[in-house]
Coordinates of C-alpha atoms in Angstrom, one line a residue:
X1 CA -1.9 11.5 5.7
X2 CA -2.0 14.6 7.8
X3 CA 0.2 14.6 10.9
X4 CA -2.8 14.9 13.2
X5 CA -4.3 11.7 11.6
X6 CA -0.9 9.9 11.9
X7 CA -0.8 10.8 15.6
X8 CA -4.3 9.7 16.2
X9 CA -3.6 6.3 14.6
X10 CA -0.3 5.9 16.5
X11 CA -1.9 6.2 19.9
X12 CA -3.8 2.9 19.9
X13 CA -1.0 1.3 17.9
X14 CA 1.7 2.1 20.3
X15 CA -0.4 1.3 23.4
X16 CA -1.1 -2.1 22.0
X17 CA 2.5 -2.8 21.0
X18 CA 4.0 -1.6 24.3
X19 CA 1.1 -3.1 26.3
X20 CA 0.7 0.3 28.0
X21 CA -2.8 1.8 28.0
X22 CA -1.4 5.1 29.2
X23 CA 1.3 5.6 26.6
X24 CA 1.3 8.9 24.8
X25 CA 2.6 10.2 21.5
X26 CA 4.5 13.4 20.9
X27 CA 6.5 15.3 18.3
X28 CA 5.0 13.6 15.2
X29 CA 7.0 14.9 12.2
X30 CA 7.5 14.1 8.6
X31 CA 10.7 12.3 7.7
X32 CA 12.8 12.1 4.6
X33 CA 12.4 9.8 1.6
X34 CA 10.9 9.8 -1.9
X35 CA 9.6 6.3 -2.4
X36 CA 7.1 6.4 0.5
X37 CA 6.0 8.4 3.4
X38 CA 8.0 8.4 6.6
X39 CA 7.4 9.9 10.0
X40 CA 9.3 10.4 13.3
X41 CA 7.5 10.3 16.6
X42 CA 8.2 10.0 20.3
X43 CA 6.4 7.9 22.9
X44 CA 6.2 8.4 26.6
X45 CA 5.7 5.1 28.4
X46 CA 6.4 4.3 32.0
X47 CA 8.1 7.7 32.3
X48 CA 10.5 6.9 29.5
X49 CA 10.8 8.8 26.2
X50 CA 11.6 6.7 23.1
X51 CA 11.9 7.9 19.5
X52 CA 10.7 5.9 16.5
X53 CA 10.6 5.9 12.7
X54 CA 7.5 4.9 10.8
X55 CA 7.5 4.1 7.1
X56 CA 4.3 3.8 5.0
X57 CA 3.9 3.4 1.2
X58 CA 2.5 6.2 -0.9
X59 CA -1.3 6.3 -1.0
X60 CA -3.3 5.2 -4.1
X61 CA -0.6 3.0 -5.6
X62 CA -0.1 -0.8 -5.9
X63 CA 2.1 -2.1 -3.1
X64 CA 4.8 -3.4 -5.3
X65 CA 8.3 -2.5 -6.2
X66 CA 9.5 0.6 -4.3
X67 CA 6.0 1.0 -2.8
X68 CA 6.1 -2.5 -1.2
X69 CA 7.5 -1.7 2.2
X70 CA 7.5 -5.4 3.1
X71 CA 10.4 -5.9 0.7
X72 CA 12.5 -3.5 2.8
X73 CA 11.4 -5.4 5.9
X74 CA 12.6 -8.7 4.3
X75 CA 16.0 -7.3 3.4
X76 CA 16.6 -5.6 6.7
X77 CA 15.7 -8.7 8.7
X78 CA 18.4 -10.7 6.9
X79 CA 21.0 -8.5 8.7
X80 CA 19.9 -9.7 12.1
X81 CA 22.9 -11.5 13.7
X82 CA 25.4 -9.9 11.3
X83 CA 27.9 -7.1 11.8
X84 CA 26.2 -4.8 9.4
X85 CA 24.9 -1.7 11.2
X86 CA 21.2 -1.3 10.8
X87 CA 18.1 -0.1 12.5
X88 CA 16.1 -3.3 13.5
X89 CA 12.5 -3.8 12.5
X90 CA 10.5 -3.5 15.7
X91 CA 7.0 -3.9 14.2
X92 CA 5.9 -4.5 10.6
X93 CA 2.9 -6.0 8.8
X94 CA 1.0 -6.0 5.6
X95 CA -2.1 -5.7 7.7
X96 CA -3.8 -2.4 6.9
X97 CA -5.9 -2.1 10.1
X98 CA -3.6 0.3 11.9
X99 CA -2.6 2.8 9.1
X100 CA -4.7 1.9 6.1
X101 CA -1.6 0.5 4.4
X102 CA 1.3 -1.8 5.2
X103 CA 3.9 -0.4 7.6
X104 CA 7.1 -0.9 9.5
X105 CA 8.5 0.8 12.6
X106 CA 12.2 1.1 13.6
X107 CA 14.0 2.9 16.4
X108 CA 15.1 6.4 15.4
X109 CA 18.8 6.7 15.4
X110 CA 20.6 9.9 16.4
X111 CA 22.6 10.7 13.3
X112 CA 22.6 11.9 9.7
X113 CA 23.9 11.1 6.2
X114 CA 26.9 12.5 4.4
X115 CA 25.0 15.2 2.6
X116 CA 24.8 19.0 2.6
X117 CA 26.8 20.5 5.6
X118 CA 27.0 17.3 7.7
X119 CA 30.4 16.1 6.4
X120 CA 32.0 19.5 7.3
X121 CA 32.2 18.5 11.0
X122 CA 34.5 15.6 10.2
X123 CA 38.2 15.6 9.4
X124 CA 39.6 14.0 6.2
X125 CA 40.9 11.1 8.3
X126 CA 37.5 10.6 9.9
X127 CA 35.8 10.6 6.4
X128 CA 38.2 8.0 5.2
X129 CA 37.5 5.8 8.2
X130 CA 33.8 6.3 7.7
X131 CA 34.1 5.3 4.0
X132 CA 36.0 2.2 4.9
X133 CA 33.3 1.2 7.5
X134 CA 30.7 1.6 4.7
X135 CA 32.6 -0.7 2.4
X136 CA 33.0 -3.3 5.2
X137 CA 29.2 -3.1 5.8
X138 CA 28.5 -3.5 2.1
X139 CA 30.7 -6.7 2.0
X140 CA 28.7 -7.9 5.0
X141 CA 25.4 -7.4 3.2
X142 CA 26.6 -9.3 0.2
X143 CA 27.6 -12.3 2.4
X144 CA 24.0 -12.8 3.6
X145 CA 22.4 -16.0 2.4
X146 CA 19.7 -15.0 -0.1
X147 CA 17.6 -18.0 1.1
X148 CA 16.9 -15.9 4.1
X149 CA 14.9 -13.4 2.0
X150 CA 12.5 -15.5 -0.1
X151 CA 10.1 -12.5 -0.2
X152 CA 12.5 -10.7 -2.5
X153 CA 11.9 -13.1 -5.3
X154 CA 14.4 -14.2 -8.0
X155 CA 16.9 -12.5 -10.2
X156 CA 15.3 -11.6 -13.6
X157 CA 18.5 -11.8 -15.6
X158 CA 21.3 -9.6 -16.8
X159 CA 19.6 -8.8 -20.1
X160 CA 16.6 -7.4 -18.2
X161 CA 18.9 -5.3 -16.1
X162 CA 20.2 -3.7 -19.3
X163 CA 17.1 -3.5 -21.5
X164 CA 14.6 -2.4 -18.8
X165 CA 15.9 1.2 -19.3
X166 CA 15.0 1.3 -23.0
X167 CA 11.5 2.8 -22.3
X168 CA 13.0 5.5 -20.1
X169 CA 15.7 6.4 -22.6
X170 CA 13.0 6.8 -25.3
X171 CA 11.3 9.5 -23.2
X172 CA 14.4 11.3 -21.9
X173 CA 14.9 15.0 -22.3
X174 CA 18.1 16.2 -24.0
X175 CA 18.6 12.9 -26.0
X176 CA 21.7 14.3 -27.7
X177 CA 23.5 14.0 -24.3
X178 CA 22.7 10.3 -24.4
X179 CA 24.0 9.7 -27.9
X180 CA 26.3 6.9 -26.8
X181 CA 23.4 4.9 -25.4
X182 CA 23.1 2.4 -28.3
X183 CA 26.8 1.6 -28.3
X184 CA 27.0 1.3 -24.5
X185 CA 23.9 -0.9 -24.4
X186 CA 25.4 -3.2 -27.1
X187 CA 28.7 -3.6 -25.2
X188 CA 26.9 -4.3 -21.9
X189 CA 24.9 -7.1 -23.6
X190 CA 28.0 -8.5 -25.3
X191 CA 30.1 -8.6 -22.1
X192 CA 27.8 -9.9 -19.4
X193 CA 29.8 -11.2 -16.4
X194 CA 27.8 -14.3 -15.6
X195 CA 30.1 -15.3 -12.8
X196 CA 29.1 -12.5 -10.4
X197 CA 27.5 -13.5 -7.1
X198 CA 23.7 -13.4 -7.0
X199 CA 22.4 -12.5 -3.6
X200 CA 20.7 -9.7 -1.6
X201 CA 21.7 -6.2 -2.8
X202 CA 20.8 -2.8 -1.5
X203 CA 20.1 -1.1 -4.8
X204 CA 21.2 2.5 -4.0
X205 CA 24.2 2.2 -1.8
X206 CA 25.7 5.7 -1.6
X207 CA 26.7 8.3 1.0
X208 CA 23.2 9.7 1.4
X209 CA 21.9 6.3 2.4
X210 CA 24.4 5.7 5.2
X211 CA 23.6 7.1 8.7
X212 CA 26.5 8.2 10.8
X213 CA 26.7 9.5 14.4
X214 CA 28.4 12.8 15.4
X215 CA 31.3 10.6 16.5
X216 CA 31.8 9.3 12.9
X217 CA 30.3 5.9 13.7
X218 CA 28.3 4.1 11.1
X219 CA 24.9 3.6 12.7
X220 CA 22.9 2.1 9.9
X221 CA 22.5 1.4 6.2
X222 CA 19.1 2.9 5.4
X223 CA 16.7 3.4 2.5
X224 CA 16.2 -0.1 1.2
X225 CA 13.5 0.8 -1.4
X226 CA 15.5 -0.6 -4.3
X227 CA 16.7 -3.8 -2.7
X228 CA 16.4 -7.2 -4.4
X229 CA 18.0 -10.4 -5.4
X230 CA 20.6 -10.0 -8.1
X231 CA 24.3 -9.4 -8.8
X232 CA 25.7 -8.0 -5.6
X233 CA 28.3 -6.1 -7.6
X234 CA 25.5 -3.8 -8.6
X235 CA 26.1 -2.1 -5.3
X236 CA 29.9 -2.0 -5.6
X237 CA 29.8 -0.6 -9.1
X238 CA 27.2 2.0 -8.1
X239 CA 29.1 3.6 -5.2
X240 CA 32.5 3.3 -7.0
X241 CA 31.1 5.1 -10.1
X242 CA 29.3 7.7 -8.0
X243 CA 32.6 8.3 -6.2
X244 CA 34.7 8.7 -9.4
X245 CA 35.0 12.4 -10.5
X246 CA 35.7 11.2 -14.0
X247 CA 32.0 10.2 -14.3
X248 CA 30.6 13.6 -13.5
X249 CA 30.5 17.1 -15.1
X250 CA 28.3 19.0 -12.7
X251 CA 29.7 18.2 -9.2
X252 CA 32.1 20.0 -6.9
X253 CA 35.2 18.2 -5.6
X254 CA 34.5 15.8 -2.8
X255 CA 36.5 14.9 0.3
X256 CA 35.3 11.3 0.2
X257 CA 37.6 8.6 -1.1
X258 CA 37.4 7.8 -4.8
X259 CA 36.1 4.6 -6.3
X260 CA 39.3 2.6 -6.7
X261 CA 40.1 2.9 -3.0
X262 CA 36.5 2.0 -2.1
X263 CA 36.8 -1.1 -4.2
X264 CA 40.0 -2.1 -2.4
X265 CA 38.4 -1.8 1.0
X266 CA 35.4 -3.8 -0.2
X267 CA 37.7 -6.6 -1.4
X268 CA 39.4 -6.6 2.0
X269 CA 36.1 -7.1 3.7
X270 CA 34.6 -9.5 1.3
X271 CA 37.5 -11.6 0.0
X272 CA 37.8 -12.9 -3.6
X273 CA 35.4 -11.1 -5.8
X274 CA 34.0 -12.9 -8.9
X275 CA 32.7 -10.8 -11.8
X276 CA 33.9 -7.8 -13.7
X277 CA 33.5 -4.7 -11.5
X278 CA 34.1 -2.4 -14.5
X279 CA 31.0 -3.8 -16.2
X280 CA 28.9 -2.9 -13.2
X281 CA 30.4 0.6 -13.0
X282 CA 29.4 1.0 -16.6
X283 CA 25.9 -0.3 -15.9
X284 CA 25.6 2.1 -13.0
X285 CA 26.4 5.2 -15.1
X286 CA 24.4 3.9 -18.1
X287 CA 21.3 3.6 -15.8
X288 CA 21.9 6.9 -14.0
X289 CA 22.4 8.9 -17.3
X290 CA 19.1 7.6 -18.6
X291 CA 17.4 8.2 -15.2
X292 CA 18.6 11.8 -15.3
X293 CA 17.2 12.3 -18.7
X294 CA 13.9 10.8 -17.8
X295 CA 13.5 12.8 -14.6
X296 CA 14.6 15.9 -16.5
X297 CA 11.7 15.3 -18.9
X298 CA 9.2 14.9 -16.0
X299 CA 10.5 18.1 -14.4
X300 CA 10.2 20.1 -17.6
X301 CA 6.7 18.9 -18.4
X302 CA 5.5 19.8 -14.9
X303 CA 4.8 16.2 -13.9
X304 CA 7.4 16.2 -11.1
X305 CA 8.9 19.5 -10.1
X306 CA 12.5 19.0 -9.3
X307 CA 15.0 21.6 -10.6
X308 CA 17.9 19.5 -9.3
X309 CA 17.8 17.5 -12.5
X310 CA 18.7 20.7 -14.4
X311 CA 21.9 20.8 -12.4
X312 CA 22.6 17.2 -13.1
X313 CA 22.0 17.5 -16.8
X314 CA 25.7 18.2 -17.9
X315 CA 26.6 14.8 -16.4
X316 CA 24.3 12.8 -18.7
X317 CA 27.0 12.9 -21.4
X318 CA 29.9 12.2 -19.0
X319 CA 28.0 9.3 -17.5
X320 CA 27.7 7.6 -20.9
X321 CA 31.4 8.4 -21.7
X322 CA 32.5 6.9 -18.5
X323 CA 30.4 3.8 -19.1
X324 CA 31.9 3.4 -22.6
X325 CA 35.4 3.7 -21.1
X326 CA 34.7 1.1 -18.5
X327 CA 33.7 -1.3 -21.3
X328 CA 36.5 -0.6 -23.8
X329 CA 39.6 -0.1 -21.8

């Protein structure tokens, strides 16, 4: 949708929601995100300027999975009344009258994620405190009663979590870098931690999905496209493995705390943790190694131009090696 059309649709929408027939729209701009289309915009109502964030699904696709914005709404609304920082859902609907697709609107928060140059403004002590706040927030998410999010459905089972990646592995570029896949898959299936808690999980809990203020305050956990009901340790294994230099061959040294320390802070915030965290670290790198190979294939075939996957390529092998180590030592 062109920005002009978005703006034209926003005018009657915001006038209705604010009950102000004279409200105006300014500064409509595209926002970040890959699993949908997002926009920032300002409103002027009763002399006050307010900034908002609008999320829409991609056009021409079924509104399911990552394209079902109402899943994100369901997950975010479970955080109401908790201590988990989040941007509340102001308006949301599967009704397509306003934008031609389902939508949700949140307040725009003045901050950014820990990517690119943003972390350079913070001291090492600040970054440690920011990481600790993130793990406290993650523990809070995992304490949410999954009965509060029936829209997210049910857990499909551990075997599905492992085997669903087979079809992506079969199409991955540089398959020699994923040579350990059969062995890692076998060990994952043989050592399933059935005692892990099943509840709401974020699905992509990492530094680029955490919004911080310029004062180093955690403002919100964002980007809930991959949320669901399943083992909550998926999130813990994901961020811990992503924060372990041993899992990566292409990245530069990071100033963020490493995985073991993150896990300690999570346990402090959550309490006794049931389930083998090392298994979930292995699953995280097993998945990401395969995802990298698949996206590299799409890039090379011209189906999705993204040279970033060429940079990530060396870590496909180390991802699998790390997963094997988590399962055998």
